[in-house]
Short mmCIF file of C-alpha atoms and ligand atoms in Angstrom, two decimals:
data_model
loop_
_atom_site.label_atom_id
_atom_site.label_comp_id
_atom_site.label_asym_id
_atom_site.label_seq_id
_atom_site.Cartn_x
_atom_site.Cartn_y
_atom_site.Cartn_z
CA MET A 1 -138.02 -139.74 -105.67
CA PRO A 2 -136.61 -140.07 -109.19
CA LEU A 3 -139.06 -140.14 -112.06
CA LEU A 4 -139.10 -142.73 -114.84
CA SER A 5 -140.76 -141.78 -118.14
CA ILE A 6 -141.94 -144.57 -120.39
CA VAL A 7 -142.58 -143.58 -124.00
CA ILE A 8 -144.95 -145.76 -126.03
CA PRO A 9 -145.57 -144.92 -129.71
CA CYS A 10 -148.94 -146.20 -130.95
CA TYR A 11 -150.30 -146.39 -134.45
CA ASN A 12 -153.62 -148.16 -134.98
CA GLU A 13 -153.09 -150.31 -131.92
CA GLU A 14 -156.69 -150.61 -130.62
CA ASP A 15 -156.35 -154.40 -130.43
CA VAL A 16 -153.37 -154.37 -128.12
CA ILE A 17 -153.56 -151.14 -126.18
CA GLY A 18 -155.80 -152.51 -123.40
CA GLU A 19 -153.47 -155.41 -122.68
CA THR A 20 -150.41 -153.15 -122.93
CA MET A 21 -151.95 -150.82 -120.38
CA LYS A 22 -152.61 -153.75 -118.02
CA ARG A 23 -149.06 -155.06 -118.30
CA LEU A 24 -147.58 -151.59 -117.85
CA LYS A 25 -149.70 -150.88 -114.80
CA THR A 26 -148.65 -154.16 -113.22
CA PHE A 27 -145.07 -153.25 -114.00
CA CYS A 28 -145.51 -149.81 -112.41
CA SER A 29 -146.97 -151.30 -109.24
CA GLU A 30 -143.81 -153.37 -108.81
CA LEU A 31 -141.50 -150.34 -108.91
CA VAL A 32 -139.78 -149.34 -105.70
CA ASN A 33 -138.48 -145.85 -104.96
CA LEU A 34 -139.42 -144.62 -108.38
CA ASN A 35 -142.26 -142.50 -109.69
CA VAL A 36 -143.43 -143.15 -113.19
CA GLU A 37 -145.16 -141.35 -116.06
CA LEU A 38 -146.49 -143.16 -119.12
CA ILE A 39 -146.32 -141.08 -122.29
CA PHE A 40 -148.40 -142.53 -125.10
CA VAL A 41 -147.77 -140.95 -128.47
CA ASP A 42 -150.70 -141.49 -130.80
CA ASP A 43 -149.14 -141.28 -134.23
CA GLY A 44 -152.32 -140.23 -136.05
CA SER A 45 -154.18 -143.52 -135.62
CA ARG A 46 -157.29 -143.99 -137.70
CA ASP A 47 -158.95 -146.47 -135.35
CA CYS A 48 -160.08 -146.03 -131.74
CA THR A 49 -156.58 -145.86 -130.24
CA ARG A 50 -156.88 -142.14 -129.45
CA GLU A 51 -160.25 -142.48 -127.69
CA LEU A 52 -159.02 -145.42 -125.64
CA LEU A 53 -155.90 -143.50 -124.61
CA LYS A 54 -157.98 -140.46 -123.66
CA ASN A 55 -160.11 -142.62 -121.39
CA TYR A 56 -157.06 -144.12 -119.72
CA ALA A 57 -155.56 -140.65 -119.22
CA SER A 58 -158.71 -139.35 -117.55
CA GLU A 59 -158.59 -142.21 -115.02
CA ASP A 60 -154.91 -142.09 -114.12
CA THR A 61 -152.77 -139.01 -113.52
CA ARG A 62 -149.59 -140.87 -114.46
CA ILE A 63 -150.78 -141.24 -118.04
CA ARG A 64 -150.06 -138.57 -120.65
CA VAL A 65 -151.11 -138.57 -124.27
CA ILE A 66 -149.57 -136.75 -127.20
CA GLY A 67 -151.97 -136.79 -130.15
CA PHE A 68 -150.35 -136.12 -133.51
CA ALA A 69 -152.27 -134.29 -136.22
CA ARG A 70 -151.41 -137.09 -138.68
CA ASN A 71 -149.17 -140.12 -139.04
CA PHE A 72 -145.55 -138.99 -138.83
CA GLY A 73 -143.90 -142.37 -138.39
CA HIS A 74 -142.48 -144.39 -135.55
CA GLN A 75 -139.16 -142.57 -135.15
CA ILE A 76 -140.81 -139.16 -135.02
CA ALA A 77 -143.38 -140.42 -132.50
CA VAL A 78 -140.56 -141.64 -130.29
CA THR A 79 -138.86 -138.26 -130.66
CA ALA A 80 -141.98 -136.40 -129.52
CA GLY A 81 -142.17 -138.67 -126.48
CA ILE A 82 -138.53 -138.01 -125.63
CA ASP A 83 -139.08 -134.26 -126.03
CA ALA A 84 -142.04 -134.28 -123.66
CA ALA A 85 -140.59 -136.63 -121.04
CA SER A 86 -139.53 -135.06 -117.77
CA GLY A 87 -138.13 -138.18 -116.11
CA ASP A 88 -134.62 -138.75 -114.79
CA ALA A 89 -134.56 -141.73 -117.11
CA VAL A 90 -136.61 -142.42 -120.23
CA VAL A 91 -137.59 -145.85 -121.54
CA LEU A 92 -138.71 -146.44 -125.13
CA ILE A 93 -140.97 -149.44 -125.66
CA ASP A 94 -143.26 -150.62 -128.46
CA ALA A 95 -146.99 -150.75 -127.86
CA ASP A 96 -147.40 -154.29 -129.22
CA LEU A 97 -145.81 -156.06 -126.22
CA GLN A 98 -143.00 -157.48 -128.34
CA ASP A 99 -140.71 -155.86 -125.81
CA PRO A 100 -141.76 -157.27 -122.42
CA PRO A 101 -142.23 -154.46 -119.85
CA GLU A 102 -140.78 -156.73 -117.14
CA VAL A 103 -137.32 -156.39 -118.74
CA ILE A 104 -137.37 -152.70 -117.73
CA HIS A 105 -136.66 -153.78 -114.12
CA GLN A 106 -133.27 -155.07 -115.24
CA MET A 107 -132.67 -151.88 -117.21
CA ILE A 108 -133.40 -149.81 -114.12
CA ALA A 109 -130.96 -151.92 -112.11
CA ARG A 110 -128.24 -151.22 -114.69
CA TRP A 111 -129.09 -147.52 -114.70
CA ARG A 112 -128.76 -147.44 -110.90
CA GLU A 113 -125.32 -149.01 -111.32
CA GLY A 114 -124.38 -145.91 -113.30
CA TYR A 115 -125.04 -146.76 -116.94
CA ASP A 116 -126.53 -144.05 -119.14
CA VAL A 117 -127.91 -146.19 -121.94
CA VAL A 118 -129.18 -149.73 -121.43
CA TYR A 119 -130.28 -151.14 -124.77
CA GLY A 120 -132.13 -154.38 -125.31
CA THR A 121 -130.48 -156.85 -127.68
CA ARG A 122 -132.79 -159.42 -129.20
CA THR A 123 -131.62 -162.98 -128.66
CA GLU A 124 -134.76 -164.52 -130.12
CA ARG A 125 -137.49 -163.14 -132.33
CA PRO A 126 -140.34 -165.65 -132.53
CA GLY A 127 -143.25 -164.95 -134.84
CA GLU A 128 -141.25 -162.94 -137.39
CA SER A 129 -141.08 -164.10 -141.00
CA VAL A 130 -137.85 -165.64 -142.25
CA PHE A 131 -137.63 -162.75 -144.69
CA LYS A 132 -137.74 -160.16 -141.90
CA LEU A 133 -135.18 -162.05 -139.81
CA VAL A 134 -132.73 -162.39 -142.69
CA THR A 135 -133.09 -158.81 -143.93
CA ALA A 136 -132.87 -157.39 -140.40
CA ARG A 137 -129.71 -159.41 -139.69
CA ALA A 138 -128.13 -158.26 -142.93
CA PHE A 139 -129.20 -154.66 -142.37
CA TYR A 140 -127.57 -154.27 -138.95
CA ARG A 141 -124.34 -155.75 -140.28
CA ILE A 142 -124.22 -153.59 -143.40
CA LEU A 143 -125.09 -150.53 -141.32
CA ASN A 144 -122.24 -151.22 -138.95
CA TRP A 145 -119.81 -151.76 -141.76
CA LEU A 146 -120.79 -148.50 -143.45
CA SER A 147 -121.36 -146.33 -140.43
CA ASP A 148 -118.77 -144.13 -138.77
CA VAL A 149 -120.39 -144.65 -135.35
CA SER A 150 -120.55 -148.17 -134.00
CA ILE A 151 -124.22 -149.07 -133.72
CA PRO A 152 -124.91 -152.25 -131.73
CA LEU A 153 -126.13 -155.26 -133.72
CA ASP A 154 -129.70 -156.61 -133.47
CA THR A 155 -130.82 -153.74 -131.30
CA GLY A 156 -134.12 -151.94 -131.64
CA ASP A 157 -135.38 -148.87 -129.86
CA PHE A 158 -136.27 -150.73 -126.66
CA ARG A 159 -133.88 -149.03 -124.23
CA LEU A 160 -133.45 -146.92 -121.15
CA MET A 161 -131.66 -143.58 -121.41
CA SER A 162 -130.50 -141.29 -118.62
CA ARG A 163 -131.30 -137.59 -118.48
CA PRO A 164 -127.96 -136.40 -119.96
CA VAL A 165 -128.46 -138.66 -122.98
CA VAL A 166 -132.07 -137.53 -123.39
CA ASP A 167 -131.07 -133.86 -123.20
CA THR A 168 -128.45 -134.44 -125.86
CA LEU A 169 -131.02 -136.15 -128.10
CA ARG A 170 -133.37 -133.21 -127.61
CA ALA A 171 -130.63 -130.87 -128.76
CA MET A 172 -130.19 -132.79 -132.02
CA PRO A 173 -132.32 -131.01 -134.63
CA GLU A 174 -132.06 -133.33 -137.65
CA CYS A 175 -135.30 -134.39 -139.29
CA ASP A 176 -134.14 -137.80 -140.53
CA ARG A 177 -134.21 -139.50 -137.20
CA PHE A 178 -132.72 -142.90 -136.62
CA VAL A 179 -133.08 -142.92 -132.87
CA ARG A 180 -131.12 -146.09 -132.08
CA GLY A 181 -128.15 -144.74 -134.02
CA MET A 182 -128.41 -141.29 -132.49
CA ALA A 183 -128.39 -142.78 -129.01
CA SER A 184 -125.14 -144.61 -129.86
CA TRP A 185 -123.63 -141.47 -131.30
CA VAL A 186 -124.20 -139.60 -128.03
CA GLY A 187 -121.74 -141.81 -126.14
CA PHE A 188 -121.69 -141.98 -122.31
CA LYS A 189 -121.67 -145.34 -120.54
CA GLN A 190 -123.66 -147.83 -122.59
CA ILE A 191 -124.41 -151.48 -122.01
CA ASN A 192 -126.52 -154.12 -123.70
CA LEU A 193 -129.17 -156.25 -122.10
CA PRO A 194 -130.04 -159.48 -123.94
CA TYR A 195 -133.74 -160.30 -123.90
CA LYS A 196 -136.18 -162.61 -125.64
CA ARG A 197 -138.44 -160.70 -127.98
CA ALA A 198 -142.05 -161.86 -127.80
CA GLU A 199 -144.56 -162.15 -130.59
CA ARG A 200 -146.82 -159.22 -131.36
CA PHE A 201 -149.78 -159.51 -128.96
CA ALA A 202 -152.43 -158.76 -131.60
CA GLY A 203 -152.92 -156.85 -134.82
CA GLU A 204 -150.46 -156.58 -137.68
CA SER A 205 -147.03 -155.04 -138.03
CA LYS A 206 -147.24 -151.33 -138.83
CA TYR A 207 -143.99 -151.62 -140.77
CA PRO A 208 -144.77 -152.83 -144.29
CA LEU A 209 -141.86 -153.56 -146.60
CA SER A 210 -141.84 -150.05 -148.09
CA LYS A 211 -141.58 -148.39 -144.64
CA MET A 212 -138.92 -150.88 -143.59
CA LEU A 213 -136.84 -150.11 -146.67
CA ARG A 214 -137.15 -146.37 -146.08
CA PHE A 215 -136.14 -146.90 -142.48
CA ALA A 216 -133.08 -148.93 -143.50
CA ILE A 217 -131.99 -146.33 -146.06
CA ASP A 218 -132.53 -143.56 -143.50
CA GLY A 219 -130.35 -145.41 -141.05
CA ILE A 220 -127.52 -145.86 -143.49
CA LEU A 221 -127.60 -142.39 -145.02
CA SER A 222 -127.91 -140.56 -141.70
CA PHE A 223 -124.89 -142.31 -140.33
CA SER A 224 -122.53 -142.64 -143.24
CA THR A 225 -121.17 -140.83 -146.24
CA LYS A 226 -119.49 -144.00 -147.47
CA PRO A 227 -122.06 -144.55 -150.26
CA LEU A 228 -120.80 -141.28 -151.78
CA GLN A 229 -117.24 -142.53 -151.64
CA MET A 230 -118.40 -145.77 -153.19
CA SER A 231 -119.35 -143.87 -156.35
CA VAL A 232 -115.65 -143.19 -156.80
CA VAL A 233 -114.97 -146.92 -156.55
CA PHE A 234 -117.69 -147.66 -159.12
CA GLY A 235 -116.12 -145.06 -161.41
CA MET A 236 -112.65 -146.53 -161.01
CA ILE A 237 -113.84 -150.07 -161.69
CA SER A 238 -115.54 -149.00 -164.90
CA ALA A 239 -112.48 -147.00 -165.96
CA LEU A 240 -110.32 -150.05 -165.34
CA LEU A 241 -112.62 -152.28 -167.37
CA ALA A 242 -112.55 -149.70 -170.16
CA LEU A 243 -108.73 -149.68 -170.08
CA ILE A 244 -108.59 -153.46 -170.37
CA GLY A 245 -111.00 -153.26 -173.31
CA ILE A 246 -108.87 -150.64 -175.05
CA LEU A 247 -105.66 -152.63 -174.61
CA TYR A 248 -107.38 -155.76 -175.87
CA ALA A 249 -108.75 -154.02 -178.97
CA LEU A 250 -105.43 -152.34 -179.70
CA GLY A 251 -103.55 -155.62 -179.26
CA LEU A 252 -105.83 -157.38 -181.71
CA ARG A 253 -105.50 -154.56 -184.23
CA ILE A 254 -101.70 -154.41 -184.07
CA PHE A 255 -100.75 -158.06 -183.75
CA THR A 256 -103.51 -159.88 -185.65
CA ASN A 257 -105.83 -159.41 -188.55
CA ILE A 258 -108.98 -159.77 -186.44
CA TRP A 259 -110.91 -156.68 -185.43
CA VAL A 260 -113.16 -156.45 -182.40
CA GLU A 261 -116.76 -156.80 -183.52
CA GLY A 262 -118.25 -153.38 -182.96
CA TRP A 263 -121.91 -153.55 -182.02
CA THR A 264 -121.92 -155.87 -178.99
CA ALA A 265 -118.88 -154.29 -177.36
CA LEU A 266 -120.32 -150.84 -177.89
CA MET A 267 -123.73 -151.68 -176.44
CA ILE A 268 -122.24 -153.35 -173.39
CA THR A 269 -120.00 -150.38 -172.73
CA VAL A 270 -122.78 -147.83 -173.12
CA LEU A 271 -125.21 -149.75 -170.93
CA PHE A 272 -122.62 -150.47 -168.28
CA LEU A 273 -121.50 -146.87 -168.05
CA GLY A 274 -125.08 -145.61 -168.12
CA GLY A 275 -125.96 -147.95 -165.26
CA VAL A 276 -123.01 -146.94 -163.15
CA GLN A 277 -123.73 -143.27 -163.72
CA LEU A 278 -127.40 -143.60 -162.80
CA ILE A 279 -126.53 -145.46 -159.61
CA CYS A 280 -124.11 -142.71 -158.63
CA PHE A 281 -126.66 -140.01 -159.45
CA GLY A 282 -129.21 -141.86 -157.35
CA ILE A 283 -126.90 -141.98 -154.36
CA LEU A 284 -126.08 -138.31 -154.78
CA GLY A 285 -129.80 -137.54 -155.11
CA GLU A 286 -130.61 -139.28 -151.83
CA TYR A 287 -128.18 -137.05 -150.00
CA ILE A 288 -129.33 -133.90 -151.78
CA GLY A 289 -132.96 -134.75 -150.94
CA ARG A 290 -131.97 -134.98 -147.31
CA ILE A 291 -130.17 -131.65 -147.42
CA TYR A 292 -133.33 -130.13 -148.95
CA ASN A 293 -135.45 -131.60 -146.15
CA GLU A 294 -133.15 -130.26 -143.49
CA VAL A 295 -132.93 -126.81 -145.06
CA LYS A 296 -136.71 -126.43 -145.08
CA ASN A 297 -136.41 -126.50 -141.32
CA ARG A 298 -139.97 -127.57 -140.70
CA PRO A 299 -141.07 -128.70 -137.26
CA LEU A 300 -140.60 -132.44 -136.89
CA TYR A 301 -144.19 -133.11 -135.92
CA VAL A 302 -147.49 -131.39 -135.35
CA VAL A 303 -149.30 -132.08 -132.11
CA GLN A 304 -153.06 -131.78 -132.15
CA GLU A 305 -153.48 -132.24 -128.43
CA TYR A 306 -151.58 -132.85 -125.24
CA LEU A 307 -153.46 -134.62 -122.48
CA GLY A 308 -152.46 -135.30 -118.90
CA PHE A 309 -149.51 -132.92 -118.85
CA SER A 310 -149.47 -130.31 -116.13
CA GLN A 311 -150.81 -126.86 -117.09
CA ALA A 312 -149.40 -125.79 -120.43
CA GLY A 313 -148.16 -129.14 -121.65
CA PRO A 314 -144.62 -130.48 -121.65
CA LYS A 315 -141.63 -128.23 -121.06
CA MET A 316 -140.34 -128.83 -124.53
CA SER A 317 -141.99 -129.65 -127.81
CA ARG A 318 -140.95 -129.08 -131.37
CA SER A 319 -144.54 -128.74 -132.46
CA PRO A 320 -145.80 -125.26 -133.34
CA VAL A 321 -149.22 -125.95 -131.89
CA VAL A 322 -149.76 -124.41 -128.47
CA ASN A 323 -151.40 -126.78 -126.07
CA LYS A 324 -155.13 -127.21 -125.92
CA LYS A 325 -155.76 -128.43 -122.39
N1 LIG B 1 -145.67 -147.18 -134.95
C1 LIG B 1 -145.91 -145.81 -134.96
N2 LIG B 1 -146.05 -145.18 -136.18
C2 LIG B 1 -145.95 -145.85 -137.38
C3 LIG B 1 -145.67 -147.24 -137.34
C4 LIG B 1 -145.53 -147.87 -136.12
O1 LIG B 1 -146.00 -145.18 -133.92
O2 LIG B 1 -146.10 -145.22 -138.42
C5 LIG B 1 -145.51 -147.87 -133.64
C6 LIG B 1 -146.37 -149.08 -133.45
O3 LIG B 1 -147.65 -148.75 -132.95
C7 LIG B 1 -145.57 -149.92 -132.48
C8 LIG B 1 -144.14 -149.55 -132.82
O4 LIG B 1 -144.19 -148.33 -133.55
O5 LIG B 1 -145.81 -149.55 -131.15
C9 LIG B 1 -143.44 -150.62 -133.65
O6 LIG B 1 -144.23 -150.95 -134.78
P1 LIG B 1 -144.52 -152.45 -135.21
O7 LIG B 1 -144.67 -153.31 -134.02
O8 LIG B 1 -145.66 -152.44 -136.17
O9 LIG B 1 -143.18 -152.80 -135.98
P2 LIG B 1 -142.43 -154.21 -136.00
O10 LIG B 1 -142.30 -154.65 -134.57
O11 LIG B 1 -143.29 -155.12 -136.80
O12 LIG B 1 -141.12 -153.91 -136.64
MG1 LIG B 2 -143.76 -154.84 -133.25
#
């Protein structure tokens, strides 16, 4: 029988994890002709999430736990889950029940029809602030405009991926991971599945504004070099403005008796050019920082413990730590 791996990243989710487990177990009991493994990645939670997960794993052989040594972030947690999954298809789902597990049935149906990636597209997002809705909408559109790969709009990480796609993702070594974009980059047969996103079951979003911004910048910079080309445009615009200024000043000097007043024009020019230059440096710096990160070649994550995997842990892991049973 084929195996389905479900990867669930968890960070301080003690309030929801019990309910998530219930819903997932109900979902699993409805599956026909399919074995399932549930891979919970505890992303260095500081509450009781890890203990709860350990208890669940000791009661049910389908449950596996990857315990990170610290908080590495959502995208890295998902990556660790993908690395450790041994299923013929892998599903990524949030722990907070915003992505209803029941939708996975439809994903499986699509997969059986021969699709390699079935990604959930959010038609409704109740319970999110207007600010989040507006910024998220804008982000996906800007990303698509800038990016060289076409990344579907309004799509999160909730998706099913077939083994070939998963193996390709595992072979991608980059440390800035924008999983939804990487899965688009891979190619194969992809299809969207519209679904209604639910409200978070309990607890608070683990994505504060700062993390969200970082995530958005990561997405854009990992998938596009257009910002670098934009520096050239900035440069050209300021050169053009300077040219107009020169012609204007010369014209006045030659054809009239009025001279351009010095101080204001000078200050504006200096500040404008300084601003443009700093912006371009900043963009350049972002890319150089990323090169530096990649060159260091550190492991993506550090696993403190693997639980529920057979013998020596999963077949593949990027963590240097050898499994403690
Ligand atoms: N998450 C994680 N590590 C983090 C932040 C979040 O593993 O550093 C998990 C979190 O537990 C949840 C999923 O990623 O399962 C999505 O996070 P959240 O629901 O807080 O984000 P939002 O839905 O508000 O964008
Ligand atoms: Mg959420």
